[in-house]
PDB file of C-alpha atoms in Angstrom:
ATOM      1  CA  UNK T   1      92.218 103.018  92.130  1.00 53.00           C
ATOM      2  CA  UNK T   2      90.594 102.782  88.731  1.00 52.00           C
ATOM      3  CA  UNK T   3      87.030 102.420  87.573  1.00 53.00           C
ATOM      4  CA  UNK T   4      85.959  98.795  87.110  1.00 60.00           C
ATOM      5  CA  UNK T   5      84.518  99.695  83.707  1.00 64.00           C
ATOM      6  CA  UNK T   6      87.895 100.925  82.427  1.00 74.00           C
ATOM      7  CA  UNK T   7      89.929  98.753  80.108  1.00 89.00           C
ATOM      8  CA  UNK T   8      92.863  97.162  81.942  1.00 86.00           C
ATOM      9  CA  UNK T   9      95.284  99.082  79.725  1.00 87.00           C
ATOM     10  CA  UNK T  10      93.683 102.372  80.826  1.00 89.00           C
ATOM     11  CA  UNK T  11      94.011 101.330  84.447  1.00 93.00           C
ATOM     12  CA  UNK T  12      97.659 100.493  83.844  1.00 95.00           C
ATOM     13  CA  UNK T  13      98.348 103.946  82.382  1.00 95.00           C
ATOM     14  CA  UNK T  14      96.608 105.516  85.385  1.00 94.00           C
ATOM     15  CA  UNK T  15      98.746 103.482  87.789  1.00 96.00           C
ATOM     16  CA  UNK T  16     101.889 104.422  85.860  1.00 96.00           C
ATOM     17  CA  UNK T  17     101.070 108.107  86.411  1.00 96.00           C
ATOM     18  CA  UNK T  18     100.355 107.590  90.120  1.00 96.00           C
ATOM     19  CA  UNK T  19     103.652 105.771  90.592  1.00 97.00           C
ATOM     20  CA  UNK T  20     105.552 108.411  88.628  1.00 97.00           C
ATOM     21  CA  UNK T  21     104.127 111.026  90.993  1.00 97.00           C
ATOM     22  CA  UNK T  22     104.726 108.938  94.114  1.00 96.00           C
ATOM     23  CA  UNK T  23     107.311 106.193  93.489  1.00 94.00           C
ATOM     24  CA  UNK T  24     107.072 104.968  97.085  1.00 93.00           C
ATOM     25  CA  UNK T  25     103.366 104.091  96.812  1.00 93.00           C
ATOM     26  CA  UNK T  26     103.102 100.502  97.997  1.00 94.00           C
ATOM     27  CA  UNK T  27      99.427  99.983  97.157  1.00 93.00           C
ATOM     28  CA  UNK T  28      99.754 101.227  93.599  1.00 95.00           C
ATOM     29  CA  UNK T  29     102.905  99.149  93.052  1.00 95.00           C
ATOM     30  CA  UNK T  30     101.140  96.010  94.209  1.00 95.00           C
ATOM     31  CA  UNK T  31      98.062  96.765  92.120  1.00 96.00           C
ATOM     32  CA  UNK T  32     100.165  97.526  89.043  1.00 96.00           C
ATOM     33  CA  UNK T  33     102.199  94.359  89.517  1.00 96.00           C
ATOM     34  CA  UNK T  34      99.059  92.237  89.681  1.00 95.00           C
ATOM     35  CA  UNK T  35      97.532  94.025  86.688  1.00 96.00           C
ATOM     36  CA  UNK T  36     100.718  93.587  84.685  1.00 96.00           C
ATOM     37  CA  UNK T  37     100.641  89.885  85.508  1.00 95.00           C
ATOM     38  CA  UNK T  38      97.003  89.645  84.419  1.00 94.00           C
ATOM     39  CA  UNK T  39      97.874  91.371  81.133  1.00 95.00           C
ATOM     40  CA  UNK T  40     100.739  88.948  80.467  1.00 95.00           C
ATOM     41  CA  UNK T  41     103.532  91.440  81.209  1.00 96.00           C
ATOM     42  CA  UNK T  42     105.631  89.077  83.296  1.00 97.00           C
ATOM     43  CA  UNK T  43     108.797  91.231  83.222  1.00 97.00           C
ATOM     44  CA  UNK T  44     106.785  94.258  84.386  1.00 97.00           C
ATOM     45  CA  UNK T  45     105.107  92.244  87.128  1.00 97.00           C
ATOM     46  CA  UNK T  46     108.490  90.938  88.295  1.00 97.00           C
ATOM     47  CA  UNK T  47     109.821  94.499  88.404  1.00 97.00           C
ATOM     48  CA  UNK T  48     107.008  95.686  90.674  1.00 97.00           C
ATOM     49  CA  UNK T  49     107.122  92.598  92.902  1.00 97.00           C
ATOM     50  CA  UNK T  50     110.905  92.899  93.233  1.00 97.00           C
ATOM     51  CA  UNK T  51     110.523  96.554  94.239  1.00 96.00           C
ATOM     52  CA  UNK T  52     108.050  95.543  96.948  1.00 96.00           C
ATOM     53  CA  UNK T  53     110.460  92.902  98.242  1.00 96.00           C
ATOM     54  CA  UNK T  54     113.545  95.139  98.045  1.00 95.00           C
ATOM     55  CA  UNK T  55     111.764  97.917  99.926  1.00 93.00           C
ATOM     56  CA  UNK T  56     110.268  95.457 102.456  1.00 91.00           C
ATOM     57  CA  UNK T  57     107.032  97.284 101.775  1.00 83.00           C
ATOM     58  CA  UNK T  58     104.932  97.670 104.912  1.00 84.00           C
ATOM     59  CA  UNK T  59     101.354  96.488 105.063  1.00 88.00           C
ATOM     60  CA  UNK T  60     101.620  93.614 102.604  1.00 91.00           C
ATOM     61  CA  UNK T  61     102.317  89.905 102.979  1.00 93.00           C
ATOM     62  CA  UNK T  62     105.941  89.827 101.824  1.00 94.00           C
ATOM     63  CA  UNK T  63     106.042  86.055 102.010  1.00 95.00           C
ATOM     64  CA  UNK T  64     103.197  85.772  99.486  1.00 95.00           C
ATOM     65  CA  UNK T  65     104.807  88.403  97.269  1.00 95.00           C
ATOM     66  CA  UNK T  66     108.090  86.448  97.394  1.00 96.00           C
ATOM     67  CA  UNK T  67     106.264  83.235  96.533  1.00 96.00           C
ATOM     68  CA  UNK T  68     104.571  84.878  93.560  1.00 95.00           C
ATOM     69  CA  UNK T  69     107.864  86.461  92.458  1.00 96.00           C
ATOM     70  CA  UNK T  70     109.642  83.096  92.522  1.00 96.00           C
ATOM     71  CA  UNK T  71     106.843  81.517  90.472  1.00 95.00           C
ATOM     72  CA  UNK T  72     107.353  83.949  87.565  1.00 91.00           C
TER      73      UNK T  72
END
């Protein structure tokens, strides 16, 4: 998704653009949620995790996402 040498904030801006262009992108939502969590943006992480749960996003472990969501 983003270059490993990029600052996390740059990666977050990149993911924001990708999601704005394709709001249904499960992989980018999950990545952004985890990055937001790593950056200390708990409300932002909760927003992305809730979206994944509400949409019953295919291809991810919804049980683990739910567990992480409840822990925030």
